[in-house]
């Protein structure tokens, strides 16, 4: 079986409205200029000043002691679990979490942990759900070592975990002596939407990472934060997994630019998502989930059109959406303007009722 991604079909029109994912963002001209001007060194050797500037800034932003620059958020999750856990340990996470659904079975293949899926509406679980997952400490049960939370909850609909609920679930984890880890792929979306400072949002977590390649618009990279001891141990896994880099300051400069210029503007993406949801809700046969942030999920079963067919029809018009769990997902981001929203709604309406 070939696992390489498909290239765009020959003759396909250029994409003009890309609602597929915020991973589709491209660096702005000003971000590219910052990258070209970056002072660089050998990141693996510890002498890239721009990477150090990014890591120091991220540690301070998250209220942690240290940070580490990595190529991807998935590598952040893998390294965090490898650092917190041993083979045969158990991690508790939501049943729709990224570590279960979107990391290619990495944790079975590489980390040797098993993941207990917790249920809960819209990608969230409660303190009682965590307590219900506690196993007796016997030789028959796997040692439970870590609780994982995804902020925002992607498959849940881009839902923001309320700060009080985060505190409640991490309190249970601490009572059990577990480590706590946040998958912060869209953490800044959550902070902007909730009006909560990042360090307050992640205060209950031993480790957390932020992805710069989604709404923040950088071409590469995520930063994993935690205690100095945790990051020191994590560096061994970074080396083992090939995550150590060379002149990475070129890409770290894009991340620093994003922190300066692309955080507050995430509110525009959220406003565009709400406008998109309002428009889609007016289409006969479409059921829309009200978005918290920049992800709009909608069910089109009532139209009689399959998700894949809608994607095909829209692609012929240069419009991209994604399918996830039997629903359509439309994602607003840096490259989706307010003016594109009514055009996208009109195209989706026409495609569903062609």
mmCIF file of C-alpha atoms in Angstrom:
data_model
loop_
_atom_site.group_PDB
_atom_site.id
_atom_site.type_symbol
_atom_site.label_atom_id
_atom_site.label_comp_id
_atom_site.label_asym_id
_atom_site.label_seq_id
_atom_site.Cartn_x
_atom_site.Cartn_y
_atom_site.Cartn_z
ATOM 1 C CA UNK A 1 0.000 0.000 0.000
ATOM 2 C CA UNK A 2 1.273 3.441 -0.924
ATOM 3 C CA UNK A 3 1.078 5.925 1.945
ATOM 4 C CA UNK A 4 2.494 8.960 0.156
ATOM 5 C CA UNK A 5 0.019 11.840 -0.172
ATOM 6 C CA UNK A 6 -1.711 12.294 -3.495
ATOM 7 C CA UNK A 7 -0.631 15.172 -5.653
ATOM 8 C CA UNK A 8 -3.298 17.483 -7.085
ATOM 9 C CA UNK A 9 -4.868 15.901 -10.176
ATOM 10 C CA UNK A 10 -3.597 17.124 -13.514
ATOM 11 C CA UNK A 11 -5.688 19.987 -14.816
ATOM 12 C CA UNK A 12 -7.205 20.806 -11.426
ATOM 13 C CA UNK A 13 -7.978 24.519 -11.094
ATOM 14 C CA UNK A 14 -5.869 26.599 -8.702
ATOM 15 C CA UNK A 15 -7.134 26.649 -5.134
ATOM 16 C CA UNK A 16 -8.687 30.044 -4.473
ATOM 17 C CA UNK A 17 -10.499 29.427 -1.180
ATOM 18 C CA UNK A 18 -8.662 26.950 1.022
ATOM 19 C CA UNK A 19 -10.831 25.846 3.940
ATOM 20 C CA UNK A 20 -9.166 22.437 4.139
ATOM 21 C CA UNK A 21 -7.029 23.195 7.208
ATOM 22 C CA UNK A 22 -5.082 25.949 8.914
ATOM 23 C CA UNK A 23 -2.026 23.823 8.113
ATOM 24 C CA UNK A 24 -2.478 25.145 4.575
ATOM 25 C CA UNK A 25 -1.393 28.669 5.551
ATOM 26 C CA UNK A 26 1.629 30.118 3.789
ATOM 27 C CA UNK A 27 4.191 32.539 5.225
ATOM 28 C CA UNK A 28 3.458 36.181 4.495
ATOM 29 C CA UNK A 29 6.019 38.338 2.666
ATOM 30 C CA UNK A 30 6.952 40.007 5.970
ATOM 31 C CA UNK A 31 7.455 36.616 7.622
ATOM 32 C CA UNK A 32 9.658 35.496 4.732
ATOM 33 C CA UNK A 33 11.710 38.665 5.133
ATOM 34 C CA UNK A 34 12.205 37.914 8.829
ATOM 35 C CA UNK A 35 13.351 34.412 7.914
ATOM 36 C CA UNK A 36 15.880 35.695 5.410
ATOM 37 C CA UNK A 37 17.335 38.119 7.949
ATOM 38 C CA UNK A 38 17.605 35.551 10.760
ATOM 39 C CA UNK A 39 20.901 35.031 12.543
ATOM 40 C CA UNK A 40 21.581 31.301 12.507
ATOM 41 C CA UNK A 41 23.920 28.655 13.880
ATOM 42 C CA UNK A 42 23.937 24.888 14.405
ATOM 43 C CA UNK A 43 20.806 24.099 16.434
ATOM 44 C CA UNK A 44 21.964 20.563 17.221
ATOM 45 C CA UNK A 45 25.227 21.934 18.562
ATOM 46 C CA UNK A 46 23.390 24.505 20.687
ATOM 47 C CA UNK A 47 24.602 27.668 18.990
ATOM 48 C CA UNK A 48 21.663 28.943 16.937
ATOM 49 C CA UNK A 49 20.773 32.271 18.585
ATOM 50 C CA UNK A 50 17.370 32.604 16.932
ATOM 51 C CA UNK A 51 16.290 29.182 18.161
ATOM 52 C CA UNK A 52 17.454 30.128 21.665
ATOM 53 C CA UNK A 53 15.448 33.370 21.456
ATOM 54 C CA UNK A 54 12.327 31.443 20.437
ATOM 55 C CA UNK A 55 12.722 28.810 23.149
ATOM 56 C CA UNK A 56 13.384 31.381 25.884
ATOM 57 C CA UNK A 57 10.374 33.383 24.814
ATOM 58 C CA UNK A 58 8.133 30.330 24.672
ATOM 59 C CA UNK A 59 9.220 29.108 28.104
ATOM 60 C CA UNK A 60 8.353 32.512 29.557
ATOM 61 C CA UNK A 61 5.039 32.656 27.671
ATOM 62 C CA UNK A 62 4.008 29.261 29.020
ATOM 63 C CA UNK A 63 5.347 29.838 32.518
ATOM 64 C CA UNK A 64 7.792 26.925 32.216
ATOM 65 C CA UNK A 65 11.534 26.655 32.869
ATOM 66 C CA UNK A 66 12.720 25.520 29.453
ATOM 67 C CA UNK A 67 11.667 24.787 25.884
ATOM 68 C CA UNK A 68 12.792 22.864 22.816
ATOM 69 C CA UNK A 69 12.189 23.573 19.113
ATOM 70 C CA UNK A 70 10.977 20.595 17.081
ATOM 71 C CA UNK A 71 9.915 20.032 13.468
ATOM 72 C CA UNK A 72 6.306 19.071 14.231
ATOM 73 C CA UNK A 73 3.625 18.829 16.864
ATOM 74 C CA UNK A 74 3.388 15.074 16.420
ATOM 75 C CA UNK A 75 7.059 14.792 17.358
ATOM 76 C CA UNK A 76 6.305 16.905 20.440
ATOM 77 C CA UNK A 77 3.630 14.434 21.532
ATOM 78 C CA UNK A 78 5.840 11.430 20.868
ATOM 79 C CA UNK A 79 8.821 12.903 22.729
ATOM 80 C CA UNK A 80 6.663 14.010 25.666
ATOM 81 C CA UNK A 81 5.230 10.520 26.100
ATOM 82 C CA UNK A 82 8.644 8.901 25.714
ATOM 83 C CA UNK A 83 10.021 11.245 28.378
ATOM 84 C CA UNK A 84 7.163 10.964 30.859
ATOM 85 C CA UNK A 85 6.461 7.248 30.433
ATOM 86 C CA UNK A 86 8.044 3.820 30.155
ATOM 87 C CA UNK A 87 7.049 0.926 27.915
ATOM 88 C CA UNK A 88 3.915 -0.760 29.226
ATOM 89 C CA UNK A 89 2.635 2.390 30.936
ATOM 90 C CA UNK A 90 -0.814 3.797 30.253
ATOM 91 C CA UNK A 91 -1.817 7.278 29.118
ATOM 92 C CA UNK A 92 -5.366 8.587 29.564
ATOM 93 C CA UNK A 93 -6.721 10.761 26.739
ATOM 94 C CA UNK A 94 -9.998 11.553 25.019
ATOM 95 C CA UNK A 95 -11.203 8.898 22.586
ATOM 96 C CA UNK A 96 -10.971 11.430 19.707
ATOM 97 C CA UNK A 97 -7.517 12.722 20.628
ATOM 98 C CA UNK A 98 -4.800 13.337 18.057
ATOM 99 C CA UNK A 99 -2.494 10.780 19.687
ATOM 100 C CA UNK A 100 -5.115 8.088 19.033
ATOM 101 C CA UNK A 101 -6.429 9.138 15.639
ATOM 102 C CA UNK A 102 -3.791 11.049 13.718
ATOM 103 C CA UNK A 103 -0.295 9.887 14.598
ATOM 104 C CA UNK A 104 -0.114 6.675 12.584
ATOM 105 C CA UNK A 105 -0.080 4.302 15.554
ATOM 106 C CA UNK A 106 3.185 5.870 16.697
ATOM 107 C CA UNK A 107 2.604 5.227 20.368
ATOM 108 C CA UNK A 108 2.064 1.506 19.836
ATOM 109 C CA UNK A 109 4.980 1.338 17.411
ATOM 110 C CA UNK A 110 7.532 3.543 19.180
ATOM 111 C CA UNK A 111 6.589 4.579 22.700
ATOM 112 C CA UNK A 112 5.275 1.221 23.924
ATOM 113 C CA UNK A 113 2.478 2.817 25.929
ATOM 114 C CA UNK A 114 -1.188 2.007 25.713
ATOM 115 C CA UNK A 115 -3.818 4.730 25.654
ATOM 116 C CA UNK A 116 -7.056 4.533 27.615
ATOM 117 C CA UNK A 117 -9.756 6.406 25.649
ATOM 118 C CA UNK A 118 -11.985 8.597 27.790
ATOM 119 C CA UNK A 119 -15.468 9.508 26.582
ATOM 120 C CA UNK A 120 -17.026 12.937 26.752
ATOM 121 C CA UNK A 121 -19.065 15.296 24.603
ATOM 122 C CA UNK A 122 -17.287 17.475 22.020
ATOM 123 C CA UNK A 123 -13.814 16.160 22.742
ATOM 124 C CA UNK A 124 -13.817 17.042 26.447
ATOM 125 C CA UNK A 125 -13.954 14.904 29.568
ATOM 126 C CA UNK A 126 -14.587 15.717 33.222
ATOM 127 C CA UNK A 127 -12.821 15.076 36.507
ATOM 128 C CA UNK A 128 -15.369 12.309 37.181
ATOM 129 C CA UNK A 129 -14.514 10.732 33.817
ATOM 130 C CA UNK A 130 -10.855 10.682 34.835
ATOM 131 C CA UNK A 131 -11.665 9.189 38.237
ATOM 132 C CA UNK A 132 -13.710 6.467 36.515
ATOM 133 C CA UNK A 133 -10.605 5.571 34.504
ATOM 134 C CA UNK A 134 -8.352 5.039 37.516
ATOM 135 C CA UNK A 135 -7.118 1.463 37.698
ATOM 136 C CA UNK A 136 -6.226 -0.412 40.872
ATOM 137 C CA UNK A 137 -2.502 -0.460 41.508
ATOM 138 C CA UNK A 138 -1.894 -4.177 41.036
ATOM 139 C CA UNK A 139 0.431 -6.261 38.878
ATOM 140 C CA UNK A 140 -2.539 -7.053 36.624
ATOM 141 C CA UNK A 141 -3.029 -3.450 35.548
ATOM 142 C CA UNK A 142 -0.682 -1.245 33.524
ATOM 143 C CA UNK A 143 0.920 1.570 35.528
ATOM 144 C CA UNK A 144 -0.946 4.787 34.742
ATOM 145 C CA UNK A 145 1.564 7.575 34.180
ATOM 146 C CA UNK A 146 0.074 10.468 32.249
ATOM 147 C CA UNK A 147 -3.090 12.435 31.475
ATOM 148 C CA UNK A 148 -3.226 14.111 28.050
ATOM 149 C CA UNK A 149 -5.485 16.983 26.956
ATOM 150 C CA UNK A 150 -5.862 18.493 23.470
ATOM 151 C CA UNK A 151 -6.480 22.260 23.359
ATOM 152 C CA UNK A 152 -8.493 23.014 21.274
ATOM 153 C CA UNK A 153 -10.284 19.689 20.792
ATOM 154 C CA UNK A 154 -10.062 19.232 17.019
ATOM 155 C CA UNK A 155 -12.508 16.406 16.306
ATOM 156 C CA UNK A 156 -14.688 17.831 19.055
ATOM 157 C CA UNK A 157 -15.189 20.849 16.805
ATOM 158 C CA UNK A 158 -12.348 23.156 17.771
ATOM 159 C CA UNK A 159 -13.846 23.367 21.242
ATOM 160 C CA UNK A 160 -12.054 25.354 23.946
ATOM 161 C CA UNK A 161 -11.479 23.579 27.243
ATOM 162 C CA UNK A 162 -12.698 25.927 30.013
ATOM 163 C CA UNK A 163 -9.930 26.781 32.460
ATOM 164 C CA UNK A 164 -11.952 25.470 35.403
ATOM 165 C CA UNK A 165 -12.381 22.104 33.699
ATOM 166 C CA UNK A 166 -8.678 21.882 32.902
ATOM 167 C CA UNK A 167 -7.884 22.576 36.543
ATOM 168 C CA UNK A 168 -10.346 19.927 37.702
ATOM 169 C CA UNK A 169 -8.952 17.138 35.503
ATOM 170 C CA UNK A 170 -5.312 17.951 36.243
ATOM 171 C CA UNK A 171 -6.080 18.024 39.970
ATOM 172 C CA UNK A 172 -7.222 14.403 39.710
ATOM 173 C CA UNK A 173 -4.061 13.502 37.803
ATOM 174 C CA UNK A 174 -1.872 15.097 40.453
ATOM 175 C CA UNK A 175 -3.725 13.237 43.196
ATOM 176 C CA UNK A 176 -2.710 10.027 41.394
ATOM 177 C CA UNK A 177 0.892 11.125 40.878
ATOM 178 C CA UNK A 178 0.529 11.231 37.079
ATOM 179 C CA UNK A 179 2.291 13.570 34.703
ATOM 180 C CA UNK A 180 0.102 15.976 32.735
ATOM 181 C CA UNK A 181 0.651 16.890 29.093
ATOM 182 C CA UNK A 182 -1.164 19.322 26.802
ATOM 183 C CA UNK A 183 -1.288 18.897 23.040
ATOM 184 C CA UNK A 184 -1.403 22.607 22.249
ATOM 185 C CA UNK A 185 -1.833 22.410 18.485
ATOM 186 C CA UNK A 186 -4.310 25.307 18.568
ATOM 187 C CA UNK A 187 -3.576 26.575 22.060
ATOM 188 C CA UNK A 188 -3.369 30.228 21.035
ATOM 189 C CA UNK A 189 -6.797 29.977 19.391
ATOM 190 C CA UNK A 190 -8.118 28.819 22.741
ATOM 191 C CA UNK A 191 -6.349 31.591 24.653
ATOM 192 C CA UNK A 192 -7.613 34.302 22.307
ATOM 193 C CA UNK A 193 -11.182 32.953 22.309
ATOM 194 C CA UNK A 194 -11.306 32.547 26.102
ATOM 195 C CA UNK A 195 -9.326 35.678 26.959
ATOM 196 C CA UNK A 196 -6.958 33.609 29.123
ATOM 197 C CA UNK A 197 -3.171 34.105 29.196
ATOM 198 C CA UNK A 198 -1.216 31.065 27.943
ATOM 199 C CA UNK A 199 0.670 30.566 31.214
ATOM 200 C CA UNK A 200 -2.637 30.475 33.091
ATOM 201 C CA UNK A 201 -4.211 28.097 30.576
ATOM 202 C CA UNK A 202 -1.337 25.601 30.946
ATOM 203 C CA UNK A 203 -0.463 26.099 34.610
ATOM 204 C CA UNK A 204 -1.627 22.602 35.556
ATOM 205 C CA UNK A 205 0.484 20.836 32.928
ATOM 206 C CA UNK A 206 3.987 19.448 33.274
ATOM 207 C CA UNK A 207 4.551 19.733 29.541
ATOM 208 C CA UNK A 208 2.880 21.620 26.716
ATOM 209 C CA UNK A 209 3.627 22.418 23.101
ATOM 210 C CA UNK A 210 2.464 25.046 20.671
ATOM 211 C CA UNK A 211 2.211 24.471 16.917
ATOM 212 C CA UNK A 212 3.316 27.365 14.725
ATOM 213 C CA UNK A 213 2.198 25.855 11.406
ATOM 214 C CA UNK A 214 -1.561 26.213 11.876
ATOM 215 C CA UNK A 215 -3.246 29.540 12.573
ATOM 216 C CA UNK A 216 0.059 31.221 13.366
ATOM 217 C CA UNK A 217 1.129 30.733 9.762
ATOM 218 C CA UNK A 218 4.768 29.602 10.036
ATOM 219 C CA UNK A 219 6.101 27.024 7.552
ATOM 220 C CA UNK A 220 7.646 24.641 10.070
ATOM 221 C CA UNK A 221 7.924 23.916 13.750
ATOM 222 C CA UNK A 222 6.455 23.481 17.194
ATOM 223 C CA UNK A 223 7.912 24.258 20.615
ATOM 224 C CA UNK A 224 7.706 21.825 23.551
ATOM 225 C CA UNK A 225 7.917 23.390 27.023
ATOM 226 C CA UNK A 226 8.385 22.010 30.518
ATOM 227 C CA UNK A 227 10.791 21.894 33.436
ATOM 228 C CA UNK A 228 14.528 22.080 32.846
ATOM 229 C CA UNK A 229 14.816 18.445 33.874
ATOM 230 C CA UNK A 230 12.045 17.375 31.488
ATOM 231 C CA UNK A 231 13.517 19.249 28.512
ATOM 232 C CA UNK A 232 16.987 17.936 29.368
ATOM 233 C CA UNK A 233 15.676 14.366 29.212
ATOM 234 C CA UNK A 234 13.580 15.105 26.115
ATOM 235 C CA UNK A 235 16.692 16.138 24.203
ATOM 236 C CA UNK A 236 17.858 12.504 24.111
ATOM 237 C CA UNK A 237 14.619 11.542 22.348
ATOM 238 C CA UNK A 238 14.891 14.545 20.044
ATOM 239 C CA UNK A 239 18.286 13.233 18.973
ATOM 240 C CA UNK A 240 17.114 9.639 18.637
ATOM 241 C CA UNK A 241 14.122 10.578 16.489
ATOM 242 C CA UNK A 242 16.067 12.843 14.155
ATOM 243 C CA UNK A 243 14.495 16.020 15.470
ATOM 244 C CA UNK A 244 17.785 17.828 16.034
ATOM 245 C CA UNK A 245 18.371 20.367 13.290
ATOM 246 C CA UNK A 246 21.080 22.609 11.857
ATOM 247 C CA UNK A 247 20.413 26.219 10.788
ATOM 248 C CA UNK A 248 16.915 26.058 12.216
ATOM 249 C CA UNK A 249 16.953 29.755 13.088
ATOM 250 C CA UNK A 250 15.583 30.461 9.612
ATOM 251 C CA UNK A 251 12.331 28.742 10.595
ATOM 252 C CA UNK A 252 12.484 29.837 14.245
ATOM 253 C CA UNK A 253 12.471 33.428 12.979
ATOM 254 C CA UNK A 254 9.106 32.749 11.347
ATOM 255 C CA UNK A 255 7.787 31.538 14.709
ATOM 256 C CA UNK A 256 9.029 34.665 16.478
ATOM 257 C CA UNK A 257 7.393 36.783 13.774
ATOM 258 C CA UNK A 258 4.152 34.870 14.315
ATOM 259 C CA UNK A 259 4.212 35.567 18.067
ATOM 260 C CA UNK A 260 4.604 39.268 17.325
ATOM 261 C CA UNK A 261 2.060 39.592 14.526
ATOM 262 C CA UNK A 262 -0.287 36.605 14.217
ATOM 263 C CA UNK A 263 -1.688 35.911 17.684
ATOM 264 C CA UNK A 264 -4.207 38.709 18.215
ATOM 265 C CA UNK A 265 -5.441 38.365 14.626
ATOM 266 C CA UNK A 266 -6.688 34.826 15.403
ATOM 267 C CA UNK A 267 -9.862 36.608 16.557
ATOM 268 C CA UNK A 268 -10.483 37.443 12.884
ATOM 269 C CA UNK A 269 -10.410 33.739 12.027
ATOM 270 C CA UNK A 270 -12.912 33.042 14.789
ATOM 271 C CA UNK A 271 -15.231 35.789 13.512
ATOM 272 C CA UNK A 272 -14.972 34.408 9.985
ATOM 273 C CA UNK A 273 -15.777 30.909 11.278
ATOM 274 C CA UNK A 274 -18.920 32.186 12.989
ATOM 275 C CA UNK A 275 -19.977 33.995 9.807
ATOM 276 C CA UNK A 276 -19.375 30.804 7.815
ATOM 277 C CA UNK A 277 -21.429 28.774 10.308
ATOM 278 C CA UNK A 278 -24.325 31.255 10.078
ATOM 279 C CA UNK A 279 -24.307 31.043 6.307
ATOM 280 C CA UNK A 280 -24.105 27.257 6.199
ATOM 281 C CA UNK A 281 -26.969 26.961 8.681
ATOM 282 C CA UNK A 282 -29.241 28.580 6.076
ATOM 283 C CA UNK A 283 -28.638 25.751 3.581
ATOM 284 C CA UNK A 284 -31.420 23.176 3.471
ATOM 285 C CA UNK A 285 -30.338 19.797 4.829
ATOM 286 C CA UNK A 286 -27.181 21.091 6.520
ATOM 287 C CA UNK A 287 -26.685 20.836 10.290
ATOM 288 C CA UNK A 288 -23.923 23.064 11.637
ATOM 289 C CA UNK A 289 -22.059 22.853 14.936
ATOM 290 C CA UNK A 290 -21.566 26.298 16.439
ATOM 291 C CA UNK A 291 -17.810 26.993 16.402
ATOM 292 C CA UNK A 292 -15.787 28.089 19.431
ATOM 293 C CA UNK A 293 -12.752 28.980 17.356
ATOM 294 C CA UNK A 294 -11.708 28.533 13.717
ATOM 295 C CA UNK A 295 -13.104 25.057 12.938
ATOM 296 C CA UNK A 296 -16.586 24.685 11.472
ATOM 297 C CA UNK A 297 -18.024 21.164 11.338
ATOM 298 C CA UNK A 298 -21.252 20.502 9.468
ATOM 299 C CA UNK A 299 -23.331 17.440 8.647
ATOM 300 C CA UNK A 300 -24.684 17.137 5.097
ATOM 301 C CA UNK A 301 -26.521 13.800 5.373
ATOM 302 C CA UNK A 302 -29.809 15.637 4.981
ATOM 303 C CA UNK A 303 -28.813 16.763 1.497
ATOM 304 C CA UNK A 304 -28.198 13.251 0.190
ATOM 305 C CA UNK A 305 -24.690 14.227 -0.965
ATOM 306 C CA UNK A 306 -21.677 12.290 0.336
ATOM 307 C CA UNK A 307 -18.817 14.205 1.927
ATOM 308 C CA UNK A 308 -16.375 12.967 -0.721
ATOM 309 C CA UNK A 309 -18.696 14.074 -3.514
ATOM 310 C CA UNK A 310 -19.022 17.554 -2.023
ATOM 311 C CA UNK A 311 -15.227 17.761 -1.813
ATOM 312 C CA UNK A 312 -14.960 16.739 -5.474
ATOM 313 C CA UNK A 313 -17.536 19.283 -6.653
ATOM 314 C CA UNK A 314 -15.935 22.103 -4.684
ATOM 315 C CA UNK A 315 -12.437 21.180 -5.862
ATOM 316 C CA UNK A 316 -13.577 21.748 -9.438
ATOM 317 C CA UNK A 317 -14.301 25.333 -8.364
ATOM 318 C CA UNK A 318 -10.971 25.802 -6.600
ATOM 319 C CA UNK A 319 -12.433 25.423 -3.105
ATOM 320 C CA UNK A 320 -11.125 22.916 -0.566
ATOM 321 C CA UNK A 321 -12.793 21.484 2.542
ATOM 322 C CA UNK A 322 -11.935 18.374 4.541
ATOM 323 C CA UNK A 323 -13.941 15.399 5.745
ATOM 324 C CA UNK A 324 -13.633 14.071 9.286
ATOM 325 C CA UNK A 325 -15.720 11.464 11.073
ATOM 326 C CA UNK A 326 -18.549 11.601 8.539
ATOM 327 C CA UNK A 327 -18.767 15.387 8.748
ATOM 328 C CA UNK A 328 -17.392 18.195 6.648
ATOM 329 C CA UNK A 329 -14.804 20.439 8.264
ATOM 330 C CA UNK A 330 -14.080 23.973 7.084
ATOM 331 C CA UNK A 331 -11.180 25.772 8.708
ATOM 332 C CA UNK A 332 -10.625 29.523 8.675
ATOM 333 C CA UNK A 333 -7.094 30.898 8.890
ATOM 334 C CA UNK A 334 -4.635 33.556 7.799
ATOM 335 C CA UNK A 335 -5.271 32.997 4.077
ATOM 336 C CA UNK A 336 -9.075 33.063 4.322
ATOM 337 C CA UNK A 337 -10.473 36.600 4.194
ATOM 338 C CA UNK A 338 -13.882 37.812 5.328
ATOM 339 C CA UNK A 339 -14.776 38.470 1.681
ATOM 340 C CA UNK A 340 -14.284 34.781 0.867
ATOM 341 C CA UNK A 341 -16.910 33.596 3.358
ATOM 342 C CA UNK A 342 -20.104 34.464 1.436
ATOM 343 C CA UNK A 343 -18.525 33.155 -1.766
ATOM 344 C CA UNK A 344 -17.716 29.859 -0.045
ATOM 345 C CA UNK A 345 -21.245 29.570 1.370
ATOM 346 C CA UNK A 346 -22.756 30.182 -2.063
ATOM 347 C CA UNK A 347 -20.486 27.587 -3.665
ATOM 348 C CA UNK A 348 -21.297 24.994 -1.012
ATOM 349 C CA UNK A 349 -25.028 25.660 -1.425
ATOM 350 C CA UNK A 350 -24.791 25.225 -5.201
ATOM 351 C CA UNK A 351 -22.647 22.096 -4.889
ATOM 352 C CA UNK A 352 -25.071 20.456 -2.467
ATOM 353 C CA UNK A 353 -28.136 21.213 -4.551
ATOM 354 C CA UNK A 354 -26.729 20.841 -8.053
#
